[in-house]
Every structure is written in C-alpha cells, then in structure tokens.
Short mmCIF file of C-alpha atoms in Angstrom, two decimals:
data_model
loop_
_atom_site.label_atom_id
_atom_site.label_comp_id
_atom_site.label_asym_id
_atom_site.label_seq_id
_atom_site.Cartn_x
_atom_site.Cartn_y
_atom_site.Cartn_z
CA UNK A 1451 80.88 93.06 107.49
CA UNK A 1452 83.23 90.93 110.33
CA UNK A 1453 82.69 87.81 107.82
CA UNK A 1454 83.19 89.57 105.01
CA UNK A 1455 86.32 90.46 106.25
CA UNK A 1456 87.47 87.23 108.29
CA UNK A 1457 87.34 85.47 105.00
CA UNK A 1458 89.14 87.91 103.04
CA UNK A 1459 91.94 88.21 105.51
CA UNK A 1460 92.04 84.38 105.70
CA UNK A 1461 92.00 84.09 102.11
CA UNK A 1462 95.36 86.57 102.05
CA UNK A 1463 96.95 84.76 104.65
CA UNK A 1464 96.89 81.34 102.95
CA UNK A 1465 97.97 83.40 99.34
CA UNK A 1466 100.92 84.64 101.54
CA UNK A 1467 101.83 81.32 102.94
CA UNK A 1468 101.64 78.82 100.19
CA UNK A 1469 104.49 78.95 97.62
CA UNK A 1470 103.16 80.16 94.23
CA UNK A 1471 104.61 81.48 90.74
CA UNK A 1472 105.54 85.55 91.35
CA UNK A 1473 103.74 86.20 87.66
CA UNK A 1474 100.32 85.38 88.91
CA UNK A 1475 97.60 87.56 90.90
CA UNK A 1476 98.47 85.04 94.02
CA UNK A 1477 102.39 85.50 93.20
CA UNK A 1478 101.57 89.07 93.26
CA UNK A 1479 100.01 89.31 96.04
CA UNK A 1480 103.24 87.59 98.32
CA UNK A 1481 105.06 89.65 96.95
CA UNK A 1482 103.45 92.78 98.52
CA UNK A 1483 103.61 91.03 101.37
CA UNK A 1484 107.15 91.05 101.24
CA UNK A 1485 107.44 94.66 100.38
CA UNK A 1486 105.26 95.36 103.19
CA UNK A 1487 107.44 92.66 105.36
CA UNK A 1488 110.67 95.28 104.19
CA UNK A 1489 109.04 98.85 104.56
CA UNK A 1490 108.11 97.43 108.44
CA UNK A 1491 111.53 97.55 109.51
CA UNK A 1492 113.28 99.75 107.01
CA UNK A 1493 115.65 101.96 108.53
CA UNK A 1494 114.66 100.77 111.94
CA UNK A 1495 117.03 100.51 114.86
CA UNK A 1496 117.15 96.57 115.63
CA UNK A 1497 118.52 97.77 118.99
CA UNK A 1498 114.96 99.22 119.73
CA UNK A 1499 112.65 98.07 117.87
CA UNK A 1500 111.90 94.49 116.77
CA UNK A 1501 109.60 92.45 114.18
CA UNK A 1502 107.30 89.51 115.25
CA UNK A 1503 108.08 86.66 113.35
CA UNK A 1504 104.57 86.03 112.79
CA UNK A 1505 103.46 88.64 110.91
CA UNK A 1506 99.44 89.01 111.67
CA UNK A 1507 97.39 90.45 113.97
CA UNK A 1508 94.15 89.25 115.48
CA UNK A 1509 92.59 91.70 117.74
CA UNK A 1510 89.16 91.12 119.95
CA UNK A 1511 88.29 94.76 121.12
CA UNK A 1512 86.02 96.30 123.57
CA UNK A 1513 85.49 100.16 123.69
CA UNK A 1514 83.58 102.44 125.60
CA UNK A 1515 82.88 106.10 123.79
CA UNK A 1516 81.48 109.78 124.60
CA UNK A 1517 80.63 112.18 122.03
CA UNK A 1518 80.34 116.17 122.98
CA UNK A 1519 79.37 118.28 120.66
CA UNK A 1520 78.03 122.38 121.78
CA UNK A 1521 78.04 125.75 120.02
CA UNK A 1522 76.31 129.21 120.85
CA UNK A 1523 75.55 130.75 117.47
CA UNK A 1524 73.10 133.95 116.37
CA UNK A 1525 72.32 136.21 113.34
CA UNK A 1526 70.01 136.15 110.52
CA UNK A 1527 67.77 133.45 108.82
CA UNK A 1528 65.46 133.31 106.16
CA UNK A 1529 64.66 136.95 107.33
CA UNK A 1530 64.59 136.27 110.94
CA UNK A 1531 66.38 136.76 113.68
CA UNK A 1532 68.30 133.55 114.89
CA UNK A 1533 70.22 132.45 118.21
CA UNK A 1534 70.80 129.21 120.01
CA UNK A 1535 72.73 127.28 122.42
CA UNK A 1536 72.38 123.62 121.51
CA UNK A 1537 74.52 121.57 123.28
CA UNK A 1538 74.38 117.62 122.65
CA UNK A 1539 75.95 114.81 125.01
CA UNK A 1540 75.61 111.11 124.93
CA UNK A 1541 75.87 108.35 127.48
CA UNK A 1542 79.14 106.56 127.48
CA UNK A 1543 78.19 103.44 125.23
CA UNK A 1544 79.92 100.36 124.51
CA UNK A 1545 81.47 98.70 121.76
CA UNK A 1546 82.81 94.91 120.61
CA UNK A 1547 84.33 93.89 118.06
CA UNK A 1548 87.55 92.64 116.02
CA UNK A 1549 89.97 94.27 114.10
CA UNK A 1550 92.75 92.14 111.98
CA UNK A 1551 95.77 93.48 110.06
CA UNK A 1552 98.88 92.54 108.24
CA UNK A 1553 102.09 94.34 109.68
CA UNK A 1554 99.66 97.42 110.56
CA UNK A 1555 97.51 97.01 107.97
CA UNK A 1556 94.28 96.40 108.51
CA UNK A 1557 90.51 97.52 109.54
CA UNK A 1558 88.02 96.48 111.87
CA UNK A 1559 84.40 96.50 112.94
CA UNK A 1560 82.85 97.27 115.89
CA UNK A 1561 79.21 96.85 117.11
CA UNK A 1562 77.21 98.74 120.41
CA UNK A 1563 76.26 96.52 122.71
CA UNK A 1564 75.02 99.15 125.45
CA UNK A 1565 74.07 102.82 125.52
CA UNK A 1566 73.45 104.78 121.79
CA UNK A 1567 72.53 102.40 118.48
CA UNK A 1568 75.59 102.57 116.36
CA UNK A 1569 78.79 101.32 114.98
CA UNK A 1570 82.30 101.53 114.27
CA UNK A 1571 84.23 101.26 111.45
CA UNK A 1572 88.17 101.84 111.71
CA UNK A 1573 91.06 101.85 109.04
CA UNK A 1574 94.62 101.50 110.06
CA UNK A 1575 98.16 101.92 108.11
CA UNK A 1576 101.80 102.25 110.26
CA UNK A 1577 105.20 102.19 108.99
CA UNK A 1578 108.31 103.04 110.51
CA UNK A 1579 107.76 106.82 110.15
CA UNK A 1580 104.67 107.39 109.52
CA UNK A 1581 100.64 106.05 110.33
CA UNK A 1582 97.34 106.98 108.72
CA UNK A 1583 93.74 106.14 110.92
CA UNK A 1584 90.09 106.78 110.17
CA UNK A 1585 87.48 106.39 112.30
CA UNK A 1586 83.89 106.27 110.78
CA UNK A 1587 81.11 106.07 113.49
CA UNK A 1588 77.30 106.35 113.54
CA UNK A 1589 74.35 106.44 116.03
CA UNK A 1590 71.38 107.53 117.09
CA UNK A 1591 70.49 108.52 120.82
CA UNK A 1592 67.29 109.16 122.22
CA UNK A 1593 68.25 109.88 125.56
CA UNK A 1594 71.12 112.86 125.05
CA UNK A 1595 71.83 115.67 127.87
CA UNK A 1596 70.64 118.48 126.07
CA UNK A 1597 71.13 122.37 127.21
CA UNK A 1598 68.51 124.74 125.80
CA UNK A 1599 68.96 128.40 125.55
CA UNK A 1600 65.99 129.79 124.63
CA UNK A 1601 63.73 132.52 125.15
CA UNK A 1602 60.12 131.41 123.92
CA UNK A 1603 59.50 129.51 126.58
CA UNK A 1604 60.13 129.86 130.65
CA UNK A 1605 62.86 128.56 132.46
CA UNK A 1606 60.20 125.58 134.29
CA UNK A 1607 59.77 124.45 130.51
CA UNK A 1608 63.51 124.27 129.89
CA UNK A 1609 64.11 122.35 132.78
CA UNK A 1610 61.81 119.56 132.16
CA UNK A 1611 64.34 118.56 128.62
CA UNK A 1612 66.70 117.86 131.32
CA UNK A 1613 66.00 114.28 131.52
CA UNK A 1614 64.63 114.15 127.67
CA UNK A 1615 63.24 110.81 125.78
CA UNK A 1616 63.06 111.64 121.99
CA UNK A 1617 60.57 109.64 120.38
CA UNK A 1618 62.72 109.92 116.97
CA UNK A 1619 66.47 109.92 118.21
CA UNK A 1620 69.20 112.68 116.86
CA UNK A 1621 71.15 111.04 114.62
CA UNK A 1622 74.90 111.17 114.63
CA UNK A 1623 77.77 110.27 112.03
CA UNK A 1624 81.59 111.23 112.71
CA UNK A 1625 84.65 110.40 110.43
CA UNK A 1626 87.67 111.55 112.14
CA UNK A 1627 90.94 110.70 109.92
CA UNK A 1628 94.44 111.61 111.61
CA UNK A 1629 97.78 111.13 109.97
CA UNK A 1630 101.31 111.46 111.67
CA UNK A 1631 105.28 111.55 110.55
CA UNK A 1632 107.97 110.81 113.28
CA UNK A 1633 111.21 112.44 113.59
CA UNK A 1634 112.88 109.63 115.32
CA UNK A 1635 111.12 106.45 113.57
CA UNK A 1636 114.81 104.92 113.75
CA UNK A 1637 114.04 104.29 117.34
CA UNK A 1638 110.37 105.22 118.43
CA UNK A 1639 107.43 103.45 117.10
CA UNK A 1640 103.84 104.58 117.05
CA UNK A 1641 102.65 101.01 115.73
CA UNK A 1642 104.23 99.34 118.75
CA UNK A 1643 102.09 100.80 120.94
CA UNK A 1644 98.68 101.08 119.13
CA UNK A 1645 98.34 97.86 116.90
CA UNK A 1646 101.59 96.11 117.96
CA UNK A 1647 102.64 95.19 114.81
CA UNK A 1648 106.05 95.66 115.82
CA UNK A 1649 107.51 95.37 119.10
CA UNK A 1650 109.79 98.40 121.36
CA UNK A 1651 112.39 96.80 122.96
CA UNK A 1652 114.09 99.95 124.85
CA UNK A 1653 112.33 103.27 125.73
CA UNK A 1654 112.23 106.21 123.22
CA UNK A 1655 110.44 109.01 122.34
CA UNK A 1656 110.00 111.64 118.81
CA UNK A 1657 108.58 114.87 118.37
CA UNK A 1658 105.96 114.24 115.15
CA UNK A 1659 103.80 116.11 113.02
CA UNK A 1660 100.38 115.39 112.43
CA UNK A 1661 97.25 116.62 110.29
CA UNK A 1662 93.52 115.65 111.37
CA UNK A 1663 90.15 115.69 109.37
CA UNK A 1664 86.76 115.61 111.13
CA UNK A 1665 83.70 115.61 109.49
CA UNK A 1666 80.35 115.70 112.46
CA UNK A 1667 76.58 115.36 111.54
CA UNK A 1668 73.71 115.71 113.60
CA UNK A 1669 70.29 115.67 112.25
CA UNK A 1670 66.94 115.73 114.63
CA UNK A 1671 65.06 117.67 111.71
CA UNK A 1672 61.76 115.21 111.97
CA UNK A 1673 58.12 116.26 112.71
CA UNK A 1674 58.06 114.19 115.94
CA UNK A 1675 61.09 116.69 116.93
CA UNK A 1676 58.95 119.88 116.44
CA UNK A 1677 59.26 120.57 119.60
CA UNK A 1678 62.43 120.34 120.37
CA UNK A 1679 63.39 122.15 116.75
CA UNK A 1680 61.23 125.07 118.34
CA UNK A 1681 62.97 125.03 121.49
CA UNK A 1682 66.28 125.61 119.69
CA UNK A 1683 64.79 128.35 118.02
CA UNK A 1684 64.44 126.86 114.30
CA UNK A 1685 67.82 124.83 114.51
CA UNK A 1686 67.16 121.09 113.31
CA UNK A 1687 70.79 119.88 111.57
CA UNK A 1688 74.08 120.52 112.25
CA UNK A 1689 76.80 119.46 109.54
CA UNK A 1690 80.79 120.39 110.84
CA UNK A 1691 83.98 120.08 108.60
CA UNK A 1692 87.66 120.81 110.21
CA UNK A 1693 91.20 119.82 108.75
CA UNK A 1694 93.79 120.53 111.81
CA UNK A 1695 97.61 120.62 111.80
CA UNK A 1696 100.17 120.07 114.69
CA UNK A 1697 103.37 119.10 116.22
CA UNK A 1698 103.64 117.49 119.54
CA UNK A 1699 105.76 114.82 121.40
CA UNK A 1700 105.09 111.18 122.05
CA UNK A 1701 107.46 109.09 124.23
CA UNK A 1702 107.63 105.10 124.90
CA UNK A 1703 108.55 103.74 128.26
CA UNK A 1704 110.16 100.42 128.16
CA UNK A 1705 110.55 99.80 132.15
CA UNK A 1706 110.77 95.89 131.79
CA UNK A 1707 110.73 93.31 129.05
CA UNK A 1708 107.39 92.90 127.20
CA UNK A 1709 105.65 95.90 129.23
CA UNK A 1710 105.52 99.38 127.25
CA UNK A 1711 103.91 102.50 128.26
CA UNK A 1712 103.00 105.43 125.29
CA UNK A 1713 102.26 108.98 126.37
CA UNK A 1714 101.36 111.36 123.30
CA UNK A 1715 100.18 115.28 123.48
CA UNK A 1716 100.03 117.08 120.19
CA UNK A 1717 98.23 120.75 120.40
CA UNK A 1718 96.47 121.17 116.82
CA UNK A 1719 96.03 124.66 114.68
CA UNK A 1720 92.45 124.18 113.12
CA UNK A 1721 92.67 126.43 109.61
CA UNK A 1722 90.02 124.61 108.05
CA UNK A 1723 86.40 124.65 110.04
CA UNK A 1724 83.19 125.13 108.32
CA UNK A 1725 79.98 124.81 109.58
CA UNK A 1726 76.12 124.87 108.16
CA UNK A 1727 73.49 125.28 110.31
CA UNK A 1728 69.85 124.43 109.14
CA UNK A 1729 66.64 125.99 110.05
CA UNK A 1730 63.20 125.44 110.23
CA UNK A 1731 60.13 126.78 110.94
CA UNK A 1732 57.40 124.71 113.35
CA UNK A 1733 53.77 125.08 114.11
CA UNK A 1734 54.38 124.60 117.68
CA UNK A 1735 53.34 128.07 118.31
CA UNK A 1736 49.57 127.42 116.72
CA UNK A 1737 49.39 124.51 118.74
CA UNK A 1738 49.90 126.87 122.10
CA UNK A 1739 47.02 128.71 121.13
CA UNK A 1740 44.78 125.49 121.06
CA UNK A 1741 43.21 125.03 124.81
CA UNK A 1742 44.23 121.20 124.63
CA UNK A 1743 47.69 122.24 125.26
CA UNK A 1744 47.29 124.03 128.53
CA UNK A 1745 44.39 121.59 129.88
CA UNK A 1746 45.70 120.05 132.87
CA UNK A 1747 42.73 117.50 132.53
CA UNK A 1748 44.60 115.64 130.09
CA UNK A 1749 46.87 112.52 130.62
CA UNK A 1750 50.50 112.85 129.40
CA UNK A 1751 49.70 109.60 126.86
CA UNK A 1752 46.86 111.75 125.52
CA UNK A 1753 48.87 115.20 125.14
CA UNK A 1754 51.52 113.15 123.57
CA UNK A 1755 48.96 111.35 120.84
CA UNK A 1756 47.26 114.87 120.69
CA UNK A 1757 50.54 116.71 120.13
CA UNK A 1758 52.80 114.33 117.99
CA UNK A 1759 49.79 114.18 115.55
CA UNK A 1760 49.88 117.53 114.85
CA UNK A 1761 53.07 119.27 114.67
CA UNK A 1762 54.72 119.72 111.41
CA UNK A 1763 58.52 121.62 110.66
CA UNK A 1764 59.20 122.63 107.08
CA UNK A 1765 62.81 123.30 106.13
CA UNK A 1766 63.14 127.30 105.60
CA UNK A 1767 66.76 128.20 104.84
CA UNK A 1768 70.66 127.43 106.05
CA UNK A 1769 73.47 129.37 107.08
CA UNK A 1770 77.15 128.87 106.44
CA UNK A 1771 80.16 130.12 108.76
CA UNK A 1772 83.71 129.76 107.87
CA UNK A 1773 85.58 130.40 111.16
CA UNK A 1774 89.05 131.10 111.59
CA UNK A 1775 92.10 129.94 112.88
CA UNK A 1776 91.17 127.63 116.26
CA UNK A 1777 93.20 126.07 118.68
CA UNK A 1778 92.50 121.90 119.61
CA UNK A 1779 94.27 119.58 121.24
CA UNK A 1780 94.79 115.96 120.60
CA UNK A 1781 96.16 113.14 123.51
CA UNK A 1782 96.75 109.68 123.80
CA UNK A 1783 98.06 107.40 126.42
CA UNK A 1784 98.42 103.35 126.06
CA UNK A 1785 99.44 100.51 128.07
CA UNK A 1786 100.85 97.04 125.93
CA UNK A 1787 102.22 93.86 127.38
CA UNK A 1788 103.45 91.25 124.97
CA UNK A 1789 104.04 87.84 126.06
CA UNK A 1790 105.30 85.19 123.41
CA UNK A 1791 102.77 85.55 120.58
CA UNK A 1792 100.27 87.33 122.72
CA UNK A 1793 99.58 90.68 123.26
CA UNK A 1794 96.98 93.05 125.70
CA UNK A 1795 96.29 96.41 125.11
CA UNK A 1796 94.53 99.23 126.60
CA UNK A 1797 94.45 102.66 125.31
CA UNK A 1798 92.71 106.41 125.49
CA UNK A 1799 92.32 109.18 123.14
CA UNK A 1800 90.99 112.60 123.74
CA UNK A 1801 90.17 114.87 120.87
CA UNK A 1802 89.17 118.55 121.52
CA UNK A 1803 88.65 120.68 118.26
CA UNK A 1804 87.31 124.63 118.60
CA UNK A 1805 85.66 126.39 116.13
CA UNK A 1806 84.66 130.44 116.45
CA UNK A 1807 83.47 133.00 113.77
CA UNK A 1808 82.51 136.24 115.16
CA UNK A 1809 79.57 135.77 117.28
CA UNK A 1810 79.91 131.52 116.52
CA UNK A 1811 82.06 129.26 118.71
CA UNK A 1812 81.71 126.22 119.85
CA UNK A 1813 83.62 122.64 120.44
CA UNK A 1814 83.86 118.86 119.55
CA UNK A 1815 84.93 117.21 122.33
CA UNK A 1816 85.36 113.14 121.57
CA UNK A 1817 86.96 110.51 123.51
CA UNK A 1818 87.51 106.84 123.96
CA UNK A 1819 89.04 104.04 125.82
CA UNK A 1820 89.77 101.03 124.03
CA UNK A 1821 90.69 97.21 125.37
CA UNK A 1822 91.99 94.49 123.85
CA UNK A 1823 93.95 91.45 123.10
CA UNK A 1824 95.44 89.79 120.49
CA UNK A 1825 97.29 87.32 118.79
CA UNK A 1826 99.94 87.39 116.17
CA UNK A 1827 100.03 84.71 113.64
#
C-alpha cells in the first residue's frame, strides 16, 4: 500500500512538473493541479494566510491510539431474557507511517509497531472553507481490559478476566469520517494547522459547522471465546452506526513567526445511532457439570486443552436499537512550526459519541496523538 502510493504520487508530481499539451490525459491532469493550485487560496486573506511555493507535502508520522468502547444493555432474545455490561479497552498502541498530499490532498498509511495488530488508513481533503477526513482502522487485541457484569458466575470468577489473554483476539474495525465548513475561511485555516498545506501568518479564529460518521465493529463470536461469550451473557458481536452534527469554535494562535497553536471544541448532536447486538448460545454450562472442570488436580495447560476442545457457541438471534437524540463531543488541539520548507507537527483529537435507547446507553470514547514532520516540495 505505501509503494503503491509513493509511486503514484511521484508519478503525479513529475505529470505536474513537466510541460505537456493541455488536450492530453497528462495535460489534463496539470491542469487540475492548477485548479486545485486556485481553489487553495481563493478568497483567502493574503494578510493571514499564505501558500508554500512548493506545493507538496511529505509527511513521516508516528501515532499513539486508545479505543473505548462500553454499553449496559438488557431485554429479550431469541426468547430469553438478556442483560450485559461489556465494556472493551485497549492498550495505547503505536503507529508509523507516511502520509503525502497535494495542497491537502492526499492519504496515508500507517502500520502498528507496538501494542494491538492493526492499521491505519486516512483520507484527507482542505480548502479554504471547508475539509473532509476519514479514518479507517483495524485490529485485533488479545489483551483488552474487560468489565463483566454478570450473574452466572461469582464475583472471584469475574475478577480473574481482569488481567485476560484471549487465545482468539476481539477484533476491531472503526471508520470515523468528519467534515467541517468555516465561517471565517477568509482568515482562519483548518489546513494550516493539520496538514500544513497552507501556512497562518497572523492569529485567527471561526466558529464552523461540522457533521461526523462512525461506523464501530467488534466481533469475539469464536468457539475458543465460549467462555467469555457466556460470561457476557450470550453477547458475541457488536456492530455501531452514528452520523453527528455540530457547531463549535476553533481559534489559531500566531505568537511568533513560523510557530502556530490550534485549539478546536465542537459539542456534536448524535440523531443518527443504531446499534445490533448479536447473541449466542454456549455449552459452557454442560461443561460445569463435567467433574474435570472443578478438579483442582488438573494443571491450567490441561484444563485449557480439556476446555478449548470442547466448547462450542452457535449464533441464536440479534437485536436492533435505534436510540435517540445523544449528546458527543469532539476536540482537537495542535502545535506546527514551519521553518523554510520544513515543517513539525504534533496534534490530539478526542472523540466522545453517546448512544441511549430506553434501558441501552453506552459510549465510544476514541483518541489519538499524532507526530510528525514534513517536507514540502
């Protein structure tokens, strides 16, 4: 995927460099460049904001990322009664990778290099006004904090999944897509302080609108997860949609040449937030009734090969809740210095994003702190 898109990106940069006739695909393609070159700075405030000469970006970026994801939820399923607590939360892991763009737009790819197995892939479009994102990230963790609320079993039991080491890790995916529209593009720019395709020159801020779309799956539906499935009372997959609206403030501080500081707080109006829950039914509690799994004779390696052998979960229905109107927040906060055709960046983003539906609630809580430094050429 990086060389896939290294060469492609090179590949555009030489079409946009090299003079060529404006009827052909290459001609074609400078001359989106050159729109793109004029929608930049269209209607842009010279004053306070300014365009690199050099109009691409390089970026080298190291992240570091926690996902929280809980809800309490009860009723019917399948004919029997149904309530749980799960409540999932990975290690901080760590990310590398490179991101490259043409006057904002651009993707990247990012791979783990500590913590959960996964990756990163981002998409990224700014203009004067207006910016689109998506974030599409997947892993699996084997070693998540998980809080159990359960009555099958006694509270010594629960305590022992405090420190938990699945043998088939919960699998995650997560595409969150946010979009925003400034009221004062003229003079405040998003871009400058997130990709740095352009550059703020004196402090500003804008109120803006934005609208987000998250989209969570987690799945530990396996046979070598019976027991935890049990545990959570039948629950083995989780699958969350939400589309959130807001309007919130971001301001950039210009306190000496090259330095800029962003602040951004937007609270967001969830009105769209399904989720389906899936159950299934285990064998765990035939396997209770077999002496092997109350002999204290046998070794923890031979429970386990005894245990893991056996159990089996079979898929027995879903259930489907349509909450209502929730209330998220969304906040961001970067720090850019730019020196000559150089740039470093550090940034944080915190999204929180309720969901309830009369005896459901429950949040998303997902965050990250991003490094990195560039070049413009």
């Amino acid at each position: 995927m990086r060389r896939f898109s290294l060469i492609n990106l090179t590949a555009a940069f030489l079409c946009l460099s090299v003079p060529v006739n404006a009827g052909t695909p290459l001609g074609m393609l400078k001359k989106m460049g050159s729109l793109i070159d004029t929608l930049s700075v269209k209607g842009l405030d010279r004053r306070y904001i300014d365009k690199p000469e050099r109009p691409w970006q390089i970026i080298v970026k190291s992240n570091v990322n926690q996902t929280i994801v809980s809800m309490k939820t009860h009723g019917s399923m399948a004919g029997q009664e149904y309530s749980a607590k799960p409540y999932l939360k990975t290690t901080p892991s760590q990310y590398l990778g490179l991101w490259a763009g043409y006057r904002g737009y651009g993707l990247g790819y990012t791979v783990n290099v500590g913590g959960d197995k996964g990756s990163y892939l981002t998409l990224g479009a700014t203009g004067g006004a207006y910016g689109i994102n998506v974030r599409f990230h997947s892993f699996e963790n084997s070693n998540p904090d998980i809080n159990l609320n359960s009555n099958l079993v006694s509270e010594e039991v629960l305590e022992t999944w405090n420190d938990v080491h699945l043998t088939d890790p919960i699998r995650v995916k997560t595409v969150i897509a946010d979009g925003y529209y400034l009221f004062n593009g003229k003079k405040f720019s998003y871009a400058a302080a997130y990709d740095q395709s352009v550059i703020q020159k004196r402090s500003a801020g804008s109120l803006m609108a934005g609208l987000m779309y998250n989209y969570t799956h987690i799945d530990y539906a396996s046979n070598l997860n019976g027991d935890l499935v049990y545990l959570m009372e039948g629950l083995g997959k989780v699958k969350l949609w939400q589309g959130s609206a807001g309007v919130g403030y971001a301001y950039n501080w210009v306190p000496t040449r090259g330095l800029l500081v962003n602040v951004m707080a937007m609270p967001m109006l969830t009105f769209v937030n399904k989720l389906k829950a899936y159950g299934y039914a285990t064998n765990v509690p035939e396997l209770m009734e077999d002496p092997i799994f109350w002999d204290s004779n046998t070794t923890n390696e031979e429970w386990d090969e005894w245990f893991y052998g056996k159990v089996r979960i079979a898929h027995m229905g879903d259930m489907t809740f349509n909450s209502g109107v929730s209330l998220g927040f969304d906040a961001r906060m970067s720090l850019t210095y730019n020196i000559g055709n150089m740039f470093f960046n550090a940034y944080g983003q915190f999204n929180n994003i309720r969901y309830h539906h009369n005896n459901t609630n429950g949040y998303l809580n997902d965050w990250f702190v991003n490094a990195s430094v560039g070049v413009r050429l």
